[in-house]
Coordinates of C-alpha atoms and ligand atoms in Angstrom, one line a residue:
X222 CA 0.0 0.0 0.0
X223 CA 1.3 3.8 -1.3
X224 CA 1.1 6.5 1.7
X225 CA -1.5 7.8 -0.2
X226 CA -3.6 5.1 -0.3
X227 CA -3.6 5.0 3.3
X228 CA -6.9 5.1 5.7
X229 CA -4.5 6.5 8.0
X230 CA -3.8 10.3 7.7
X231 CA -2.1 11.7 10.2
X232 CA -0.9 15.9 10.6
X233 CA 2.0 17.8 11.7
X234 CA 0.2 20.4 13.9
X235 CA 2.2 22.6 15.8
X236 CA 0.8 22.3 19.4
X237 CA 1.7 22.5 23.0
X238 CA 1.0 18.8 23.9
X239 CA 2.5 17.6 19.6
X240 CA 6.4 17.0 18.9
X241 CA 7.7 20.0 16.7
X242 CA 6.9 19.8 13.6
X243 CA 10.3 19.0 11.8
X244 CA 10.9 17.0 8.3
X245 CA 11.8 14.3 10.3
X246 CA 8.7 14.4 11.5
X247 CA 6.7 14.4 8.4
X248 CA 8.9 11.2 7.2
X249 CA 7.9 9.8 10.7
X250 CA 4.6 10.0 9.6
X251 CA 4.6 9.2 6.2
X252 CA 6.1 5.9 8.2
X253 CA 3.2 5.1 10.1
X254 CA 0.7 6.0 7.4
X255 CA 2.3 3.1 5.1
X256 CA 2.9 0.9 7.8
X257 CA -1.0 1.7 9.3
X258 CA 0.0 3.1 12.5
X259 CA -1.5 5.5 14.4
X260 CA 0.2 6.7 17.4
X261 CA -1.4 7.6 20.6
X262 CA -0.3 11.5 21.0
X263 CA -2.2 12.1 18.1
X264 CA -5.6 10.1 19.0
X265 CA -6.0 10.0 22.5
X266 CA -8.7 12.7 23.4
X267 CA -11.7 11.2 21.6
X268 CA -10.8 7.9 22.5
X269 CA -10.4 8.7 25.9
X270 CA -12.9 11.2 27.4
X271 CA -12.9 12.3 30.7
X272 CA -16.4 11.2 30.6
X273 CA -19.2 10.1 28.6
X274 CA -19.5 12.3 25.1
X275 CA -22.1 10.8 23.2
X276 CA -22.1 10.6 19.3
X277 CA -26.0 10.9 19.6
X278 CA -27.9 13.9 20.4
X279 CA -31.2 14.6 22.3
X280 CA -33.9 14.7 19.9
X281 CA -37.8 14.7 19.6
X282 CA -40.2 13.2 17.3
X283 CA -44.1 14.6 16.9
X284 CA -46.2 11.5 17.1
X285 CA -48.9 13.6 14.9
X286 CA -45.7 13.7 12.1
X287 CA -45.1 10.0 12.2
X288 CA -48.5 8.9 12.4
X289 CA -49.5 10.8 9.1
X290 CA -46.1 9.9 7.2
X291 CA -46.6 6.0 8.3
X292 CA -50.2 6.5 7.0
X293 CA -48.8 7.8 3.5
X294 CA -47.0 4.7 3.7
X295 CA -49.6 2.7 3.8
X296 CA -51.5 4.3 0.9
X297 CA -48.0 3.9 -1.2
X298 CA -45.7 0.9 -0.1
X299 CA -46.7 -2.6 0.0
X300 CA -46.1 -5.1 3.1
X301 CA -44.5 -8.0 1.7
X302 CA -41.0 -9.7 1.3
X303 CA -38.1 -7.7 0.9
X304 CA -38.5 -4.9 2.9
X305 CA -40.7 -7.8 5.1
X306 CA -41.9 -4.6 7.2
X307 CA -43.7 -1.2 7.0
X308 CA -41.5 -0.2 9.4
X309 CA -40.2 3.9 9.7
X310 CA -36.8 4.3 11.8
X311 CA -36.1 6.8 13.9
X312 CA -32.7 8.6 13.0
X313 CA -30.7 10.4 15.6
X314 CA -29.1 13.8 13.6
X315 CA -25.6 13.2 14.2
X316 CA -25.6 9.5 13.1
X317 CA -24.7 9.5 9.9
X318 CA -28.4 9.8 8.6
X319 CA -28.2 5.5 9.8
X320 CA -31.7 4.5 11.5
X321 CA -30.1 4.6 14.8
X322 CA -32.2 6.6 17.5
X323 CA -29.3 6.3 19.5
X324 CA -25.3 4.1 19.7
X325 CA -27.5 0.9 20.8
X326 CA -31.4 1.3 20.5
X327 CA -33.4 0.9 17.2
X328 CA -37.1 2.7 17.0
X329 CA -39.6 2.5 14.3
X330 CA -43.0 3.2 13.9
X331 CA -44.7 0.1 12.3
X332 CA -48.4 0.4 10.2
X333 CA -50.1 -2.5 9.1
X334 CA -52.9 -1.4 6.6
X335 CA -56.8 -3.8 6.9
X336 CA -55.9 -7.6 6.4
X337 CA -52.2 -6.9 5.5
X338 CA -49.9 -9.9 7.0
X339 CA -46.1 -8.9 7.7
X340 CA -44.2 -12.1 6.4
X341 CA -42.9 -14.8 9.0
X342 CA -38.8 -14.4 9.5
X343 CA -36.7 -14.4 12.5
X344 CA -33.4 -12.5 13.5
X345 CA -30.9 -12.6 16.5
X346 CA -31.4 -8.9 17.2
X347 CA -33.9 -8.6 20.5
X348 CA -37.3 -7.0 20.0
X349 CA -40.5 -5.4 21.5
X350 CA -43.4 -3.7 20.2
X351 CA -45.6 -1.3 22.2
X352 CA -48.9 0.3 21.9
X353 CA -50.0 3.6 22.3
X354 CA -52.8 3.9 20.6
X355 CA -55.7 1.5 18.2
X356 CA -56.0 -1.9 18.0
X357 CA -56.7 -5.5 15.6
X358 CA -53.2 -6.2 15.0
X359 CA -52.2 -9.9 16.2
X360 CA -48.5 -10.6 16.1
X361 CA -47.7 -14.2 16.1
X362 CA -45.0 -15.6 17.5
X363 CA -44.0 -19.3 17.2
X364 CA -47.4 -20.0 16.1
X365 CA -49.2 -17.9 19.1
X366 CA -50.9 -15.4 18.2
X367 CA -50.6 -12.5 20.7
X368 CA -53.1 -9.4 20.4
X369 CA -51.9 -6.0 20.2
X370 CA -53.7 -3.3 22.4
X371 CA -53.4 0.7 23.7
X372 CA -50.8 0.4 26.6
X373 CA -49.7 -3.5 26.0
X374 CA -46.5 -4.0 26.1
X375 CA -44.9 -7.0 23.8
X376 CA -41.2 -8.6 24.1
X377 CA -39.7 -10.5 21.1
X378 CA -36.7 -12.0 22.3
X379 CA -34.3 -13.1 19.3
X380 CA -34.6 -16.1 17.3
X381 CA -37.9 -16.4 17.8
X382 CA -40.2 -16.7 14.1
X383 CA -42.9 -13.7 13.8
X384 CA -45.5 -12.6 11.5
X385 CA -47.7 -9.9 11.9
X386 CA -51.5 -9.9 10.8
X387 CA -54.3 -7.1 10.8
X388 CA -57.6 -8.8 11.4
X389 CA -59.7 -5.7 11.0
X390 CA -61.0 -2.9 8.9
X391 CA -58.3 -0.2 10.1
X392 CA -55.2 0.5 9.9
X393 CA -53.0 0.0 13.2
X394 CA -49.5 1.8 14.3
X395 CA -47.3 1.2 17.0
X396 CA -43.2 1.2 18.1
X397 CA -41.0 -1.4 17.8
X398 CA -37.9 -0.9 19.7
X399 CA -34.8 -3.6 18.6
X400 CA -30.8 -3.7 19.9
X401 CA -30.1 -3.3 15.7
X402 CA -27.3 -0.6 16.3
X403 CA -25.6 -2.4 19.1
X404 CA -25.8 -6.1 17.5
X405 CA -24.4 -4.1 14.5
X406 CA -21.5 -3.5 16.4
X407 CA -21.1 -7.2 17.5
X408 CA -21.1 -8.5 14.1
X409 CA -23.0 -11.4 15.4
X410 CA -26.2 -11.1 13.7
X411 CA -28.2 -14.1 11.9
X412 CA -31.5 -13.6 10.0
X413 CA -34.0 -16.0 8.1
X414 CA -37.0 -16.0 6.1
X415 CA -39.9 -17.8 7.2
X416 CA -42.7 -19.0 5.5
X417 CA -44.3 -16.7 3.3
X418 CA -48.3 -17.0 4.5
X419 CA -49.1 -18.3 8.4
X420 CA -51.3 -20.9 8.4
X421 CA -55.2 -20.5 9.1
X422 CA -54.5 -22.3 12.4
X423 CA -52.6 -19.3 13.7
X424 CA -54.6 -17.1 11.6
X425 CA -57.0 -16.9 14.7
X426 CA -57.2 -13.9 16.8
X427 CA -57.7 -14.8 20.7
X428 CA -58.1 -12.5 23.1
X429 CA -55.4 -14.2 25.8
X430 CA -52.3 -16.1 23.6
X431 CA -51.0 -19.3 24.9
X432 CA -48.1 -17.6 26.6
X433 CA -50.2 -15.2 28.9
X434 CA -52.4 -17.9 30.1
X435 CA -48.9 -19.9 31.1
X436 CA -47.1 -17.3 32.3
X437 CA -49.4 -14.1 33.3
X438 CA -50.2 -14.9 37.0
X439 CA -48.6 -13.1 39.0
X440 CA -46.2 -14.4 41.3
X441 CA -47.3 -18.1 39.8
X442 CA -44.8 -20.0 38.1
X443 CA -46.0 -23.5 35.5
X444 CA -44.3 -26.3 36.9
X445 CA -44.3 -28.2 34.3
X446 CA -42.6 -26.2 32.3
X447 CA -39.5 -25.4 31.2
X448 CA -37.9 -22.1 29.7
X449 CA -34.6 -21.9 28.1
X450 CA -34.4 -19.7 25.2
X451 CA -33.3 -15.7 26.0
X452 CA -35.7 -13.8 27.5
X453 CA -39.4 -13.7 28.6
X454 CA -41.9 -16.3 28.2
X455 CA -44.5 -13.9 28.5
X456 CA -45.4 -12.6 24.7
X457 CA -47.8 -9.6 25.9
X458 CA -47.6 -7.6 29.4
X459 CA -51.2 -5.9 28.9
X460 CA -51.9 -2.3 30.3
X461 CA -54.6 -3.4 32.5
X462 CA -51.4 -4.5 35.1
X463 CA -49.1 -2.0 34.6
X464 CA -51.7 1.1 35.1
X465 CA -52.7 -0.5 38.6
X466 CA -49.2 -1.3 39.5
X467 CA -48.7 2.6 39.1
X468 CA -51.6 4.1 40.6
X469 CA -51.2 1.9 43.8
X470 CA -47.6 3.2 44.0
X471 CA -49.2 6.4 44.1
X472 CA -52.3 5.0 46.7
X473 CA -49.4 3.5 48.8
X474 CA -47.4 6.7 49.1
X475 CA -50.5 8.6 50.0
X476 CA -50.8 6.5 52.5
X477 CA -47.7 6.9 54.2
X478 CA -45.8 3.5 52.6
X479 CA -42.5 3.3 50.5
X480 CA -42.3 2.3 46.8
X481 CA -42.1 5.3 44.5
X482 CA -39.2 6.2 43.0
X483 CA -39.7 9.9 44.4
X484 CA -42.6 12.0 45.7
X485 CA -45.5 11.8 43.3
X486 CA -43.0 9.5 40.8
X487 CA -44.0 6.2 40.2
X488 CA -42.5 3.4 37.6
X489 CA -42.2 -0.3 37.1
X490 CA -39.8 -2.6 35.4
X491 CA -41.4 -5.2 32.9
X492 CA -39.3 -8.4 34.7
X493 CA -39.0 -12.1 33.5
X494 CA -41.0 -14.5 35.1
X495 CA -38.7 -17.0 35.4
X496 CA -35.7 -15.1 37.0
X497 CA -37.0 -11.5 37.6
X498 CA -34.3 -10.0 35.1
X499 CA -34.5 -7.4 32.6
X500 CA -37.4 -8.9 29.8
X501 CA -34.7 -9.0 27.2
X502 CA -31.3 -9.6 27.7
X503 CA -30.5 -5.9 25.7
X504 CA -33.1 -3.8 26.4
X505 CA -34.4 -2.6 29.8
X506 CA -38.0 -1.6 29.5
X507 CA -40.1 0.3 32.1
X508 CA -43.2 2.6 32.7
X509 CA -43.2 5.5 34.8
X510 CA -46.1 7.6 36.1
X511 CA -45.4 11.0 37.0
X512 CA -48.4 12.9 39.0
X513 CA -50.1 16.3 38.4
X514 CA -47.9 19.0 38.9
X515 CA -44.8 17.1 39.9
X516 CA -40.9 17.6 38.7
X517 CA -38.5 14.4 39.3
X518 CA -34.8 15.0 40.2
X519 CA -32.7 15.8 37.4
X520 CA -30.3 12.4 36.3
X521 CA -27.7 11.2 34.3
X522 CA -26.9 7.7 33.2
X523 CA -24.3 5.7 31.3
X524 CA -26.0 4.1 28.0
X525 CA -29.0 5.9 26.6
X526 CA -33.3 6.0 26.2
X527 CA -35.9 6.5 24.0
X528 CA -39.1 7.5 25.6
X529 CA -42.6 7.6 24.3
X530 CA -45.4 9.5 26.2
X531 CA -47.9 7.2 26.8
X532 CA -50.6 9.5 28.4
X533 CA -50.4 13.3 29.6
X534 CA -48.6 16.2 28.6
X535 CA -45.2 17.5 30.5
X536 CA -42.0 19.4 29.9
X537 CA -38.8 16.8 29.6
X538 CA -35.4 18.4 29.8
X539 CA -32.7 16.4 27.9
X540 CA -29.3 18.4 28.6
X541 CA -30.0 21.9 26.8
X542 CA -33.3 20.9 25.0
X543 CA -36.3 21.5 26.8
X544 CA -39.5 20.4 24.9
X545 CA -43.2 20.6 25.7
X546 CA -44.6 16.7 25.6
X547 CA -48.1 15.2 24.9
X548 CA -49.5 11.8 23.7
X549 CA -47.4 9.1 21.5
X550 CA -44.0 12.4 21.3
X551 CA -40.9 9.8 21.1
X552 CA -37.7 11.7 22.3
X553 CA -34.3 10.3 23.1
X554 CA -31.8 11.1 26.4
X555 CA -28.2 10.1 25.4
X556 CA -25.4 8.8 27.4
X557 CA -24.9 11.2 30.5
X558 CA -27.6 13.7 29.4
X559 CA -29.2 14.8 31.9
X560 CA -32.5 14.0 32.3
X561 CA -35.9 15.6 34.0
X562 CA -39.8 15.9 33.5
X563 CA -42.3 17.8 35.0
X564 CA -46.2 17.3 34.5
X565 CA -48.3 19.2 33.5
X566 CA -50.2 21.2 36.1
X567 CA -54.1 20.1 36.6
X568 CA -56.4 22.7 35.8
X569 CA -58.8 21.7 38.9
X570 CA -58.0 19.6 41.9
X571 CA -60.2 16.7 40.9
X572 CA -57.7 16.7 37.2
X573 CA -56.5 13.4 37.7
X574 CA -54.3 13.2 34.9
X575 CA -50.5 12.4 35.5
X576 CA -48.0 11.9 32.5
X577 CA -47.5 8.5 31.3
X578 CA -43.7 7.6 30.1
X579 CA -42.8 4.2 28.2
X580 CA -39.2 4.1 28.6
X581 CA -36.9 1.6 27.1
X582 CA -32.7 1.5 27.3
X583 CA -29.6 -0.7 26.7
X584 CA -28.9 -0.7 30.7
X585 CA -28.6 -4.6 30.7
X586 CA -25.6 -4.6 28.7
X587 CA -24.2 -1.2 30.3
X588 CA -24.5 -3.6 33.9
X589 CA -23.6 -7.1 32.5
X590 CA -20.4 -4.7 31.3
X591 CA -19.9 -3.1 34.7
X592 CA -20.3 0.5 32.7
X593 CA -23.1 1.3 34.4
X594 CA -23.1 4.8 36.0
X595 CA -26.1 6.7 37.3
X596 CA -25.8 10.6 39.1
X597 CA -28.5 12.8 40.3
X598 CA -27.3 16.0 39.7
X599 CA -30.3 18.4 41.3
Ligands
LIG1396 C1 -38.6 -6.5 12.4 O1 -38.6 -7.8 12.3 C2 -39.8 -5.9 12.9 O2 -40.9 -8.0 13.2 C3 -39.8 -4.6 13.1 O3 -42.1 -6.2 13.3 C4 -38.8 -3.8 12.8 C5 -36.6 -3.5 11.9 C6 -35.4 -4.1 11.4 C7 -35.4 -5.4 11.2 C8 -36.4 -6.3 11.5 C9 -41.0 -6.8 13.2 C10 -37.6 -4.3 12.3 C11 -37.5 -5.7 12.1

């Protein structure tokens, strides 16, 4: 290889911390640039940081905006093999223009048009969908079909075959959120095709799917049964459960008993049946409620978030971006941004109304790495 062939480029600067800049120098260089060397006095800054200084930047999505684009969509491109899903991704500014909503964490908004089927495949990369809003959407997975609904929350651990079918006369959206961007990094991705139509057997569209009646007592563990593949059992985690989880938080507290994260700041973790862990090994995924009139501590975190409002309207502060919020708004916190919301104020003193947040992050790797970091700063 010539010098100037080289991916390595390296300058003479004149600087305080940089050898003079001599020919000698220069030939040095010229040196390491054929040779594909890089020395460290001329790299060490970005690769080093003094703390976290994410490639990613906070951002915010309109819900409104995504929702009529994924509509157009639907008018315009077909569901079928290929592309295998109608599936928009969320890109973070200063990545490249890649459909990376942050350095780890995948988002899309997904529309399935009346009696369109998304084709069976499967894929190592870890998955979820969630629901903010409509309905008639079954996704099957493994032949059990699992029904999609406002607030329910669905895991898709890798590997595992999935098809999608709408078994109504509307259109449905929702998020899925996927570990693309850090299995990218892995190079240990696998994907296959599946069959191209689902059979009329799993074609059906129950109201429970086989894996919440196993696994959706609480507290109640199948004893006949064993799990062994990657994450949760449990295909759906419905809203019913996770709104009463948060509003007796709030009852509790009122009552003088621990459990909120915070005054007026409740949240749950969606958790594995079988071990209590994170529902995918990946992603961490939780739900917090945050009452009338209440601001959280401000906090920073190693790995980052993508948050969808589920219900509500707030302020969220993401370092120097403050935005106002409302229903389905996606927005992403990066590495060691720091992080607060504040709900809106009610209007009366009956206003019930707190702000909803789905939150999902790459936490279980940050910990599994030991890189885990977490600081409130106010
Ligand atoms: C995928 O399989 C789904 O199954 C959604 O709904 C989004 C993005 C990239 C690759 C595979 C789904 C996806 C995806």
């Amino acid at each position: 290889m010539t010098t100037t062939d080289s991916p390595v480029r390296l300058r003479a600067v004149s600087a305080p911390d940089q050898p003079d800049v001599t020919p000698a120098l220069r030939e040095l260089y010229r040196g390491f640039e054929q040779e594909l060397l890089v020395p460290l006095w001329t790299e060490i800054g970005d690769l080093m940081p003094a703390h976290p200084q994410s490639r990613a930047v906070p951002h915010l999505w309109r819900w409104e905006n995504l929702l009529r684009l994924a509509a157009q969509a639907g008018d315009i491109v077909p569901v079928g093999r290929g592309g295998e899903r109608r599936a928009i991704a969320l890109a973070n500014p200063t990545l490249g223009g890649r459909p990376f909503a942050t350095p780890t964490l995948w988002t899309a908004i997904q529309y399935l048009m009346p009696g369109e089927n998304a084709p069976e495949h499967r894929h190592t990369q870890h998955a979820f969908r969630f629901v903010v809003e409509g309905s008639g959407v079954w996704t099957v997975v493994g032949g059990d079909a699992v029904p999609m609904n406002r607030g329910d929350f669905l895991p898709q651990a890798g590997w595992n075959w999935h098809a999608h079918h709408n078994a109504t006369s509307e259109p449905m959206a929702w998020i899925d959120g996927l570990d693309i961007p850090f299995q990218y990094v892995t190079e240990a991705q696998f994907f296959e095709f599946g069959r191209d139509e689902i059979s009329d057997a799993e074609r059906i569209t129950p109201e429970r799917s086989r894996s919440e009646r196993l696994w959706a007592h609480p507290g109640l563990t199948p004893i006949a049964v064993t799990h062994t593949t990657p994450g949760s059992p449990l295909l759906s985690y419905k809203w019913e459960y996770t709104d009463r989880a948060l509003s007796d938080q709030l009852l509790l507290e009122k009552e003088g008993y621990a459990g909120t994260v915070e005054p007026g700041h409740a949240a749950v973790r969606y958790s594995n049946p079988t071990d209590g862990r994170d529902v995918l090994p990946t992603i961490r995924v939780e739900v917090h409620r945050v009452a009338r009139g209440i601001e959280t501590a401000t906090v920073r975190e190693t790995g980052s978030s993508v948050y969808q409002v589920f219900d509500g309207s707030g302020t969220v502060t993401v370092g120097d971006h403050t935005w106002s919020v409302t229903r389905g708004d996606l927005f992403v916190v990066p590495s060691w941004e720091p992080f607060s919301v504040r709900s809106e104020a009610g209007i009366t003193d009956s206003d019930s109304q707190a702000l909803d947040l789905f939150r999902f992050t790459d936490a279980p790797v940050f910990e599994t790495l030991r890189l885990n970091r977490q600081e409130t700063t106010r």
